[in-house]
Amino acid sequence: MDGITIFTILYIALSVYIYNVYASFIRHGICVKN
């Protein structure tokens, strides 16, 4: 794999991780709010 491929994989993995953390934070906020 070249640098661009590795960067793309890391970027996608990081995006998925941030999305999961953000979704969990939103659900937690909704639970606390309600």
PDB file of C-alpha atoms in Angstrom:
ATOM      1  CA  MET A   1       0.000   0.000   0.000  1.00  0.00           C
ATOM      2  CA  ASP A   2       1.188   3.494  -0.728  1.00  0.00           C
ATOM      3  CA  GLY A   3       0.881   6.515   1.565  1.00  0.00           C
ATOM      4  CA  ILE A   4      -2.401   7.697   0.084  1.00  0.00           C
ATOM      5  CA  THR A   5      -4.074   4.327   0.635  1.00  0.00           C
ATOM      6  CA  ILE A   6      -2.906   4.177   4.258  1.00  0.00           C
ATOM      7  CA  PHE A   7      -4.011   7.780   4.822  1.00  0.00           C
ATOM      8  CA  THR A   8      -7.427   7.034   3.326  1.00  0.00           C
ATOM      9  CA  ILE A   9      -7.915   3.974   5.554  1.00  0.00           C
ATOM     10  CA  LEU A  10      -6.869   5.922   8.659  1.00  0.00           C
ATOM     11  CA  TYR A  11      -9.153   8.808   7.683  1.00  0.00           C
ATOM     12  CA  ILE A  12     -12.153   6.502   7.226  1.00  0.00           C
ATOM     13  CA  ALA A  13     -11.439   4.671  10.494  1.00  0.00           C
ATOM     14  CA  LEU A  14     -11.114   7.979  12.352  1.00  0.00           C
ATOM     15  CA  SER A  15     -14.322   9.281  10.792  1.00  0.00           C
ATOM     16  CA  VAL A  16     -16.237   6.158  11.859  1.00  0.00           C
ATOM     17  CA  TYR A  17     -14.770   6.396  15.381  1.00  0.00           C
ATOM     18  CA  ILE A  18     -15.725  10.072  15.722  1.00  0.00           C
ATOM     19  CA  TYR A  19     -19.208   9.343  14.354  1.00  0.00           C
ATOM     20  CA  ASN A  20     -19.737   6.571  16.925  1.00  0.00           C
ATOM     21  CA  VAL A  21     -18.518   8.773  19.789  1.00  0.00           C
ATOM     22  CA  TYR A  22     -20.708  11.647  18.595  1.00  0.00           C
ATOM     23  CA  ALA A  23     -23.763   9.396  18.272  1.00  0.00           C
ATOM     24  CA  SER A  24     -23.189   7.990  21.764  1.00  0.00           C
ATOM     25  CA  PHE A  25     -22.832  11.523  23.129  1.00  0.00           C
ATOM     26  CA  ILE A  26     -26.097  12.575  21.465  1.00  0.00           C
ATOM     27  CA  ARG A  27     -27.962   9.540  22.832  1.00  0.00           C
ATOM     28  CA  HIS A  28     -26.535  10.196  26.300  1.00  0.00           C
ATOM     29  CA  GLY A  29     -27.560  13.846  26.074  1.00  0.00           C
ATOM     30  CA  ILE A  30     -31.092  12.905  25.008  1.00  0.00           C
ATOM     31  CA  CYS A  31     -31.382  10.401  27.869  1.00  0.00           C
ATOM     32  CA  VAL A  32     -30.213  12.982  30.407  1.00  0.00           C
ATOM     33  CA  LYS A  33     -32.437  15.688  28.928  1.00  0.00           C
ATOM     34  CA  ASN A  34     -35.503  13.459  29.062  1.00  0.00           C
TER      35      ASN A  34
END
